[in-house]
PDB file of C-alpha atoms and ligand atoms in Angstrom:
ATOM      1  CA  UNK A   1     -51.272  50.899  21.243  1.00  0.00           C
ATOM      2  CA  UNK A   2     -50.777  53.661  23.958  1.00  0.00           C
ATOM      3  CA  UNK A   3     -52.287  54.502  27.020  1.00  0.00           C
ATOM      4  CA  UNK A   4     -52.093  57.496  29.425  1.00  0.00           C
ATOM      5  CA  UNK A   5     -51.316  55.988  32.719  1.00  0.00           C
ATOM      6  CA  UNK A   6     -53.384  57.234  35.951  1.00  0.00           C
ATOM      7  CA  UNK A   7     -51.238  60.096  37.139  1.00  0.00           C
ATOM      8  CA  UNK A   8     -48.241  59.824  35.253  1.00  0.00           C
ATOM      9  CA  UNK A   9     -48.410  62.862  32.564  1.00  0.00           C
ATOM     10  CA  UNK A  10     -45.701  60.912  30.115  1.00  0.00           C
ATOM     11  CA  UNK A  11     -47.072  58.434  28.028  1.00  0.00           C
ATOM     12  CA  UNK A  12     -45.483  54.799  28.230  1.00  0.00           C
ATOM     13  CA  UNK A  13     -46.121  51.936  25.179  1.00  0.00           C
ATOM     14  CA  UNK A  14     -45.829  49.330  27.679  1.00  0.00           C
ATOM     15  CA  UNK A  15     -46.643  46.987  24.975  1.00  0.00           C
ATOM     16  CA  UNK A  16     -43.418  48.177  22.455  1.00  0.00           C
ATOM     17  CA  UNK A  17     -41.127  48.283  25.484  1.00  0.00           C
ATOM     18  CA  UNK A  18     -41.783  44.811  26.655  1.00  0.00           C
ATOM     19  CA  UNK A  19     -41.498  43.467  22.920  1.00  0.00           C
ATOM     20  CA  UNK A  20     -38.437  44.979  23.325  1.00  0.00           C
ATOM     21  CA  UNK A  21     -37.375  43.793  26.362  1.00  0.00           C
ATOM     22  CA  UNK A  22     -37.957  40.077  25.268  1.00  0.00           C
ATOM     23  CA  UNK A  23     -36.227  40.517  21.893  1.00  0.00           C
ATOM     24  CA  UNK A  24     -32.377  42.276  23.630  1.00  0.00           C
ATOM     25  CA  UNK A  25     -33.372  39.091  25.773  1.00  0.00           C
ATOM     26  CA  UNK A  26     -33.475  36.759  22.876  1.00  0.00           C
ATOM     27  CA  UNK A  27     -29.835  37.759  21.237  1.00  0.00           C
ATOM     28  CA  UNK A  28     -28.094  37.472  23.972  1.00  0.00           C
ATOM     29  CA  UNK A  29     -29.451  34.146  25.294  1.00  0.00           C
ATOM     30  CA  UNK A  30     -28.487  32.776  21.947  1.00  0.00           C
ATOM     31  CA  UNK A  31     -24.620  34.522  21.893  1.00  0.00           C
ATOM     32  CA  UNK A  32     -24.098  32.613  25.210  1.00  0.00           C
ATOM     33  CA  UNK A  33     -22.347  29.057  25.675  1.00  0.00           C
ATOM     34  CA  UNK A  34     -24.628  28.497  29.103  1.00  0.00           C
ATOM     35  CA  UNK A  35     -27.389  26.459  27.871  1.00  0.00           C
ATOM     36  CA  UNK A  36     -29.999  27.958  29.804  1.00  0.00           C
ATOM     37  CA  UNK A  37     -33.519  29.514  29.102  1.00  0.00           C
ATOM     38  CA  UNK A  38     -33.791  32.807  30.597  1.00  0.00           C
ATOM     39  CA  UNK A  39     -37.180  33.865  32.720  1.00  0.00           C
ATOM     40  CA  UNK A  40     -38.205  37.599  32.514  1.00  0.00           C
ATOM     41  CA  UNK A  41     -40.031  38.715  35.384  1.00  0.00           C
ATOM     42  CA  UNK A  42     -41.721  42.238  34.543  1.00  0.00           C
ATOM     43  CA  UNK A  43     -41.146  44.332  38.056  1.00  0.00           C
ATOM     44  CA  UNK A  44     -44.514  46.461  37.730  1.00  0.00           C
ATOM     45  CA  UNK A  45     -44.100  47.739  41.574  1.00  0.00           C
ATOM     46  CA  UNK A  46     -45.668  51.648  41.117  1.00  0.00           C
ATOM     47  CA  UNK A  47     -47.304  50.902  38.509  1.00  0.00           C
ATOM     48  CA  UNK A  48     -51.379  50.295  37.958  1.00  0.00           C
ATOM     49  CA  UNK A  49     -53.366  47.594  37.208  1.00  0.00           C
ATOM     50  CA  UNK A  50     -53.783  48.702  33.649  1.00  0.00           C
ATOM     51  CA  UNK A  51     -50.156  48.707  33.141  1.00  0.00           C
ATOM     52  CA  UNK A  52     -49.866  44.916  34.330  1.00  0.00           C
ATOM     53  CA  UNK A  53     -52.805  44.109  31.843  1.00  0.00           C
ATOM     54  CA  UNK A  54     -51.466  45.956  29.014  1.00  0.00           C
ATOM     55  CA  UNK A  55     -48.027  43.907  29.425  1.00  0.00           C
ATOM     56  CA  UNK A  56     -50.431  40.159  30.110  1.00  0.00           C
ATOM     57  CA  UNK A  57     -51.839  40.736  27.767  1.00  0.00           C
ATOM     58  CA  UNK A  58     -48.532  40.925  25.159  1.00  0.00           C
ATOM     59  CA  UNK A  59     -47.690  37.547  26.962  1.00  0.00           C
ATOM     60  CA  UNK A  60     -45.713  38.136  29.713  1.00  0.00           C
ATOM     61  CA  UNK A  61     -46.467  36.106  33.148  1.00  0.00           C
ATOM     62  CA  UNK A  62     -44.210  36.835  35.471  1.00  0.00           C
ATOM     63  CA  UNK A  63     -44.325  40.271  37.284  1.00  0.00           C
ATOM     64  CA  UNK A  64     -42.496  41.016  40.490  1.00  0.00           C
ATOM     65  CA  UNK A  65     -43.613  43.310  43.739  1.00  0.00           C
ATOM     66  CA  UNK A  66     -41.802  44.390  46.094  1.00  0.00           C
ATOM     67  CA  UNK A  67     -43.927  45.720  48.661  1.00  0.00           C
ATOM     68  CA  UNK A  68     -46.099  43.365  50.838  1.00  0.00           C
ATOM     69  CA  UNK A  69     -49.287  45.585  50.626  1.00  0.00           C
ATOM     70  CA  UNK A  70     -49.095  46.374  46.800  1.00  0.00           C
ATOM     71  CA  UNK A  71     -48.862  43.021  45.685  1.00  0.00           C
ATOM     72  CA  UNK A  72     -52.016  42.077  48.243  1.00  0.00           C
ATOM     73  CA  UNK A  73     -53.493  44.964  46.287  1.00  0.00           C
ATOM     74  CA  UNK A  74     -52.919  43.876  43.158  1.00  0.00           C
ATOM     75  CA  UNK A  75     -52.976  40.304  43.329  1.00  0.00           C
ATOM     76  CA  UNK A  76     -56.527  40.432  44.388  1.00  0.00           C
ATOM     77  CA  UNK A  77     -58.441  43.270  42.153  1.00  0.00           C
ATOM     78  CA  UNK A  78     -60.762  41.346  40.664  1.00  0.00           C
ATOM     79  CA  UNK A  79     -59.638  42.573  37.545  1.00  0.00           C
ATOM     80  CA  UNK A  80     -56.248  40.709  37.865  1.00  0.00           C
ATOM     81  CA  UNK A  81     -58.245  37.707  39.122  1.00  0.00           C
ATOM     82  CA  UNK A  82     -60.246  37.230  36.249  1.00  0.00           C
ATOM     83  CA  UNK A  83     -58.475  38.385  33.086  1.00  0.00           C
ATOM     84  CA  UNK A  84     -54.103  37.044  34.782  1.00  0.00           C
ATOM     85  CA  UNK A  85     -55.560  33.425  35.645  1.00  0.00           C
ATOM     86  CA  UNK A  86     -51.959  32.601  35.169  1.00  0.00           C
ATOM     87  CA  UNK A  87     -50.192  35.190  36.336  1.00  0.00           C
ATOM     88  CA  UNK A  88     -47.404  34.693  38.835  1.00  0.00           C
ATOM     89  CA  UNK A  89     -46.007  36.835  41.293  1.00  0.00           C
ATOM     90  CA  UNK A  90     -42.575  37.092  42.349  1.00  0.00           C
ATOM     91  CA  UNK A  91     -42.370  38.315  45.717  1.00  0.00           C
ATOM     92  CA  UNK A  92     -38.331  40.226  45.314  1.00  0.00           C
ATOM     93  CA  UNK A  93     -38.841  42.564  48.466  1.00  0.00           C
ATOM     94  CA  UNK A  94     -37.466  42.509  51.870  1.00  0.00           C
ATOM     95  CA  UNK A  95     -40.011  40.268  53.735  1.00  0.00           C
ATOM     96  CA  UNK A  96     -40.668  41.316  57.569  1.00  0.00           C
ATOM     97  CA  UNK A  97     -41.684  38.013  59.333  1.00  0.00           C
ATOM     98  CA  UNK A  98     -44.792  39.728  60.381  1.00  0.00           C
ATOM     99  CA  UNK A  99     -45.755  39.695  56.956  1.00  0.00           C
ATOM    100  CA  UNK A 100     -45.347  35.943  56.015  1.00  0.00           C
ATOM    101  CA  UNK A 101     -48.551  34.998  55.987  1.00  0.00           C
ATOM    102  CA  UNK A 102     -49.765  38.010  53.851  1.00  0.00           C
ATOM    103  CA  UNK A 103     -47.132  36.954  51.161  1.00  0.00           C
ATOM    104  CA  UNK A 104     -48.293  33.070  51.514  1.00  0.00           C
ATOM    105  CA  UNK A 105     -51.740  33.690  51.223  1.00  0.00           C
ATOM    106  CA  UNK A 106     -51.349  35.457  48.293  1.00  0.00           C
ATOM    107  CA  UNK A 107     -53.215  34.435  44.653  1.00  0.00           C
ATOM    108  CA  UNK A 108     -50.992  33.182  42.393  1.00  0.00           C
ATOM    109  CA  UNK A 109     -47.587  33.725  44.596  1.00  0.00           C
ATOM    110  CA  UNK A 110     -44.730  31.607  42.945  1.00  0.00           C
ATOM    111  CA  UNK A 111     -42.402  33.115  44.606  1.00  0.00           C
ATOM    112  CA  UNK A 112     -40.027  34.508  46.554  1.00  0.00           C
ATOM    113  CA  UNK A 113     -36.631  35.578  45.418  1.00  0.00           C
ATOM    114  CA  UNK A 114     -35.787  37.495  49.021  1.00  0.00           C
ATOM    115  CA  UNK A 115     -35.028  34.489  51.595  1.00  0.00           C
ATOM    116  CA  UNK A 116     -32.348  36.203  53.406  1.00  0.00           C
ATOM    117  CA  UNK A 117     -32.144  34.146  56.593  1.00  0.00           C
ATOM    118  CA  UNK A 118     -32.552  31.162  58.800  1.00  0.00           C
ATOM    119  CA  UNK A 119     -35.506  32.421  60.433  1.00  0.00           C
ATOM    120  CA  UNK A 120     -37.711  33.752  57.636  1.00  0.00           C
ATOM    121  CA  UNK A 121     -36.635  30.416  55.568  1.00  0.00           C
ATOM    122  CA  UNK A 122     -38.685  28.323  58.648  1.00  0.00           C
ATOM    123  CA  UNK A 123     -41.597  31.443  59.291  1.00  0.00           C
ATOM    124  CA  UNK A 124     -42.442  30.879  55.090  1.00  0.00           C
ATOM    125  CA  UNK A 125     -41.951  27.573  55.586  1.00  0.00           C
ATOM    126  CA  UNK A 126     -44.369  26.501  58.552  1.00  0.00           C
ATOM    127  CA  UNK A 127     -46.990  29.454  57.120  1.00  0.00           C
ATOM    128  CA  UNK A 128     -46.929  27.935  53.153  1.00  0.00           C
ATOM    129  CA  UNK A 129     -47.074  24.139  55.267  1.00  0.00           C
ATOM    130  CA  UNK A 130     -50.403  24.893  57.376  1.00  0.00           C
ATOM    131  CA  UNK A 131     -52.001  27.480  54.359  1.00  0.00           C
ATOM    132  CA  UNK A 132     -50.729  26.729  51.057  1.00  0.00           C
ATOM    133  CA  UNK A 133     -48.579  23.335  50.577  1.00  0.00           C
ATOM    134  CA  UNK A 134     -52.191  20.825  50.259  1.00  0.00           C
ATOM    135  CA  UNK A 135     -53.536  22.993  47.495  1.00  0.00           C
ATOM    136  CA  UNK A 136     -50.085  24.125  45.987  1.00  0.00           C
ATOM    137  CA  UNK A 137     -47.239  22.123  46.286  1.00  0.00           C
ATOM    138  CA  UNK A 138     -44.282  23.517  47.032  1.00  0.00           C
ATOM    139  CA  UNK A 139     -43.279  27.258  47.309  1.00  0.00           C
ATOM    140  CA  UNK A 140     -40.351  28.151  45.071  1.00  0.00           C
ATOM    141  CA  UNK A 141     -37.429  30.108  46.929  1.00  0.00           C
ATOM    142  CA  UNK A 142     -34.774  32.177  46.041  1.00  0.00           C
ATOM    143  CA  UNK A 143     -31.824  33.091  48.349  1.00  0.00           C
ATOM    144  CA  UNK A 144     -30.704  36.463  48.643  1.00  0.00           C
ATOM    145  CA  UNK A 145     -27.001  37.313  48.493  1.00  0.00           C
ATOM    146  CA  UNK A 146     -25.739  40.534  50.137  1.00  0.00           C
ATOM    147  CA  UNK A 147     -23.060  40.483  47.346  1.00  0.00           C
ATOM    148  CA  UNK A 148     -22.256  44.132  47.705  1.00  0.00           C
ATOM    149  CA  UNK A 149     -21.970  43.881  51.531  1.00  0.00           C
ATOM    150  CA  UNK A 150     -23.520  46.852  51.989  1.00  0.00           C
ATOM    151  CA  UNK A 151     -25.747  47.123  55.357  1.00  0.00           C
ATOM    152  CA  UNK A 152     -28.526  49.004  53.856  1.00  0.00           C
ATOM    153  CA  UNK A 153     -28.720  45.917  51.716  1.00  0.00           C
ATOM    154  CA  UNK A 154     -30.863  42.701  52.699  1.00  0.00           C
ATOM    155  CA  UNK A 155     -29.055  39.608  51.974  1.00  0.00           C
ATOM    156  CA  UNK A 156     -27.063  36.790  53.689  1.00  0.00           C
ATOM    157  CA  UNK A 157     -23.539  37.046  53.106  1.00  0.00           C
ATOM    158  CA  UNK A 158     -22.025  35.272  50.371  1.00  0.00           C
ATOM    159  CA  UNK A 159     -19.739  32.517  53.257  1.00  0.00           C
ATOM    160  CA  UNK A 160     -22.846  31.855  54.741  1.00  0.00           C
ATOM    161  CA  UNK A 161     -25.013  30.775  51.339  1.00  0.00           C
ATOM    162  CA  UNK A 162     -24.413  27.296  51.374  1.00  0.00           C
ATOM    163  CA  UNK A 163     -24.840  26.729  54.500  1.00  0.00           C
ATOM    164  CA  UNK A 164     -28.106  27.829  54.615  1.00  0.00           C
ATOM    165  CA  UNK A 165     -28.836  26.181  50.694  1.00  0.00           C
ATOM    166  CA  UNK A 166     -27.943  23.385  52.970  1.00  0.00           C
ATOM    167  CA  UNK A 167     -30.225  23.656  55.547  1.00  0.00           C
ATOM    168  CA  UNK A 168     -33.187  24.677  53.800  1.00  0.00           C
ATOM    169  CA  UNK A 169     -33.076  21.506  51.427  1.00  0.00           C
ATOM    170  CA  UNK A 170     -33.754  19.640  54.680  1.00  0.00           C
ATOM    171  CA  UNK A 171     -35.542  21.084  56.950  1.00  0.00           C
ATOM    172  CA  UNK A 172     -37.481  23.348  55.035  1.00  0.00           C
ATOM    173  CA  UNK A 173     -39.930  21.034  52.789  1.00  0.00           C
ATOM    174  CA  UNK A 174     -42.374  23.486  52.177  1.00  0.00           C
ATOM    175  CA  UNK A 175     -40.500  25.280  49.673  1.00  0.00           C
ATOM    176  CA  UNK A 176     -38.193  24.594  46.867  1.00  0.00           C
ATOM    177  CA  UNK A 177     -35.163  26.077  47.119  1.00  0.00           C
ATOM    178  CA  UNK A 178     -34.042  26.670  43.523  1.00  0.00           C
ATOM    179  CA  UNK A 179     -31.441  28.852  43.495  1.00  0.00           C
ATOM    180  CA  UNK A 180     -29.902  32.239  44.841  1.00  0.00           C
ATOM    181  CA  UNK A 181     -30.890  36.313  44.123  1.00  0.00           C
ATOM    182  CA  UNK A 182     -28.703  39.957  44.337  1.00  0.00           C
ATOM    183  CA  UNK A 183     -29.753  42.830  43.903  1.00  0.00           C
ATOM    184  CA  UNK A 184     -26.009  44.955  44.219  1.00  0.00           C
ATOM    185  CA  UNK A 185     -24.659  48.219  43.617  1.00  0.00           C
ATOM    186  CA  UNK A 186     -26.358  50.443  41.604  1.00  0.00           C
ATOM    187  CA  UNK A 187     -25.502  52.516  38.882  1.00  0.00           C
ATOM    188  CA  UNK A 188     -21.904  50.146  38.551  1.00  0.00           C
ATOM    189  CA  UNK A 189     -19.701  51.254  35.702  1.00  0.00           C
ATOM    190  CA  UNK A 190     -19.458  48.722  33.470  1.00  0.00           C
ATOM    191  CA  UNK A 191     -16.575  50.250  32.010  1.00  0.00           C
ATOM    192  CA  UNK A 192     -14.785  48.366  35.204  1.00  0.00           C
ATOM    193  CA  UNK A 193     -15.314  45.298  33.825  1.00  0.00           C
ATOM    194  CA  UNK A 194     -17.422  43.161  35.254  1.00  0.00           C
ATOM    195  CA  UNK A 195     -20.034  43.740  37.728  1.00  0.00           C
ATOM    196  CA  UNK A 196     -18.411  42.671  40.706  1.00  0.00           C
ATOM    197  CA  UNK A 197     -22.118  41.495  42.493  1.00  0.00           C
ATOM    198  CA  UNK A 198     -22.773  39.420  40.043  1.00  0.00           C
ATOM    199  CA  UNK A 199     -19.190  37.502  39.568  1.00  0.00           C
ATOM    200  CA  UNK A 200     -19.811  37.824  43.686  1.00  0.00           C
ATOM    201  CA  UNK A 201     -22.952  35.452  43.088  1.00  0.00           C
ATOM    202  CA  UNK A 202     -21.706  33.172  40.566  1.00  0.00           C
ATOM    203  CA  UNK A 203     -19.154  31.992  43.314  1.00  0.00           C
ATOM    204  CA  UNK A 204     -21.654  31.807  46.095  1.00  0.00           C
ATOM    205  CA  UNK A 205     -23.016  29.316  43.300  1.00  0.00           C
ATOM    206  CA  UNK A 206     -20.328  27.528  42.809  1.00  0.00           C
ATOM    207  CA  UNK A 207     -20.179  27.165  46.628  1.00  0.00           C
ATOM    208  CA  UNK A 208     -23.579  25.825  46.418  1.00  0.00           C
ATOM    209  CA  UNK A 209     -24.058  21.695  46.292  1.00  0.00           C
ATOM    210  CA  UNK A 210     -25.770  20.452  42.775  1.00  0.00           C
ATOM    211  CA  UNK A 211     -25.454  23.999  41.663  1.00  0.00           C
ATOM    212  CA  UNK A 212     -25.550  23.221  37.658  1.00  0.00           C
ATOM    213  CA  UNK A 213     -29.318  23.639  38.440  1.00  0.00           C
ATOM    214  CA  UNK A 214     -29.239  27.019  40.507  1.00  0.00           C
ATOM    215  CA  UNK A 215     -31.755  29.832  39.328  1.00  0.00           C
ATOM    216  CA  UNK A 216     -29.611  32.607  39.336  1.00  0.00           C
ATOM    217  CA  UNK A 217     -31.920  36.200  39.568  1.00  0.00           C
ATOM    218  CA  UNK A 218     -29.764  39.269  38.768  1.00  0.00           C
ATOM    219  CA  UNK A 219     -30.060  41.877  36.065  1.00  0.00           C
ATOM    220  CA  UNK A 220     -31.937  44.939  36.334  1.00  0.00           C
ATOM    221  CA  UNK A 221     -32.902  47.599  33.629  1.00  0.00           C
ATOM    222  CA  UNK A 222     -29.775  48.541  32.828  1.00  0.00           C
ATOM    223  CA  UNK A 223     -27.590  45.881  33.112  1.00  0.00           C
ATOM    224  CA  UNK A 224     -30.162  42.628  32.097  1.00  0.00           C
ATOM    225  CA  UNK A 225     -27.861  41.861  28.978  1.00  0.00           C
ATOM    226  CA  UNK A 226     -24.519  41.729  30.931  1.00  0.00           C
ATOM    227  CA  UNK A 227     -26.378  40.019  33.284  1.00  0.00           C
ATOM    228  CA  UNK A 228     -27.462  37.495  30.920  1.00  0.00           C
ATOM    229  CA  UNK A 229     -23.327  37.180  29.321  1.00  0.00           C
ATOM    230  CA  UNK A 230     -22.737  35.536  32.303  1.00  0.00           C
ATOM    231  CA  UNK A 231     -25.318  33.730  33.656  1.00  0.00           C
ATOM    232  CA  UNK A 232     -28.022  34.801  34.847  1.00  0.00           C
ATOM    233  CA  UNK A 233     -31.192  33.390  34.529  1.00  0.00           C
ATOM    234  CA  UNK A 234     -33.776  35.171  35.805  1.00  0.00           C
ATOM    235  CA  UNK A 235     -33.562  39.189  35.361  1.00  0.00           C
ATOM    236  CA  UNK A 236     -36.145  41.568  37.158  1.00  0.00           C
ATOM    237  CA  UNK A 237     -36.846  44.690  34.287  1.00  0.00           C
ATOM    238  CA  UNK A 238     -39.093  46.910  35.874  1.00  0.00           C
ATOM    239  CA  UNK A 239     -38.513  50.906  34.227  1.00  0.00           C
ATOM    240  CA  UNK A 240     -37.739  49.150  30.491  1.00  0.00           C
ATOM    241  CA  UNK A 241     -40.854  47.744  30.397  1.00  0.00           C
ATOM    242  CA  UNK A 242     -42.885  50.381  32.168  1.00  0.00           C
ATOM    243  CA  UNK A 243     -41.357  53.623  32.201  1.00  0.00           C
ATOM    244  CA  UNK A 244     -39.723  55.052  34.962  1.00  0.00           C
ATOM    245  CA  UNK A 245     -41.037  55.511  38.270  1.00  0.00           C
ATOM    246  CA  UNK A 246     -41.706  58.630  40.699  1.00  0.00           C
ATOM    247  CA  UNK A 247     -39.622  57.485  43.574  1.00  0.00           C
ATOM    248  CA  UNK A 248     -41.651  56.787  46.777  1.00  0.00           C
TER     249      UNK A 248
HETATM  250  C1  PLP B  11     -37.480  47.862  41.377  1.00  0.00           C
HETATM  251  C2  PLP B  11     -36.385  46.103  41.335  1.00  0.00           C
HETATM  252  C3  PLP B  11     -36.141  45.998  40.053  1.00  0.00           C
HETATM  253  C4  PLP B  11     -35.770  46.517  38.938  1.00  0.00           C
HETATM  254  O1  PLP B  11     -35.938  48.045  38.958  1.00  0.00           O
HETATM  255  P1  PLP B  11     -35.778  47.975  37.083  1.00  0.00           P
HETATM  256  O2  PLP B  11     -34.196  49.216  37.469  1.00  0.00           O
HETATM  257  O3  PLP B  11     -36.459  48.975  36.985  1.00  0.00           O
HETATM  258  O4  PLP B  11     -35.738  47.562  35.538  1.00  0.00           O
HETATM  259  C5  PLP B  11     -35.305  44.835  40.396  1.00  0.00           C
HETATM  260  N1  PLP B  11     -35.072  44.052  41.576  1.00  0.00           N
HETATM  261  C6  PLP B  11     -35.885  44.610  42.409  1.00  0.00           C
HETATM  262  C7  PLP B  11     -35.155  43.684  43.763  1.00  0.00           C
HETATM  263  C8  PLP B  11     -35.842  45.739  42.765  1.00  0.00           C
HETATM  264  O5  PLP B  11     -37.118  46.435  43.635  1.00  0.00           O
END
């Protein structure tokens, strides 16, 4: 089914896009030796609620957003609340301390993928403990790693991952620290070999105690197949499902 999306002039078949991405995920997952399921997070940032409904109707449950205000609007949207009772939101943007309570209070928040400091971990932990723990159980979180070392990217230094992971497991008892996430450099040229950001994240995972069951979130529209081949368990895919975004 085709549907014209609010301000966009092009027409995107979201259901077909989603099916295509899921098919490609299934093929690479079957061909790899690692026996782990791959979770698709459909990144719906800048896209309207109708786009989310389309994907939800097609069976998609995990959605990612990276602006707090936008996620707040969508998660509290009456139509989403009514029709998408089983939706699972992933927060994938930079989280400032003053916005922590907003994210913690969101209906159907499932995972915060971007814990990038001990201080943020402590803030999210105490907020979750205060507002949600009793009703919702622990909040799943990932540690975001700055694998490319770019100054404009958030994330902890790869060398600090293991220490922060241990700290969070011991001290942040309202959280379930389930793994690691990286964004990495955009536009990597794969003719040069495996993506060094992905390789770095895998190295970080090895440095963590009890690393067999870690979730590893890396891979986006342009490279999710490459990511899955080498061990990604969560891929965050936006434009391949919802169409191109106009820049903010
Ligand atoms: C936008 C975004 C994505 C998805 O990017 P696409 O290239 O559209 O698939 C994934 N992860 C993060 C953190 C993002 O901000």
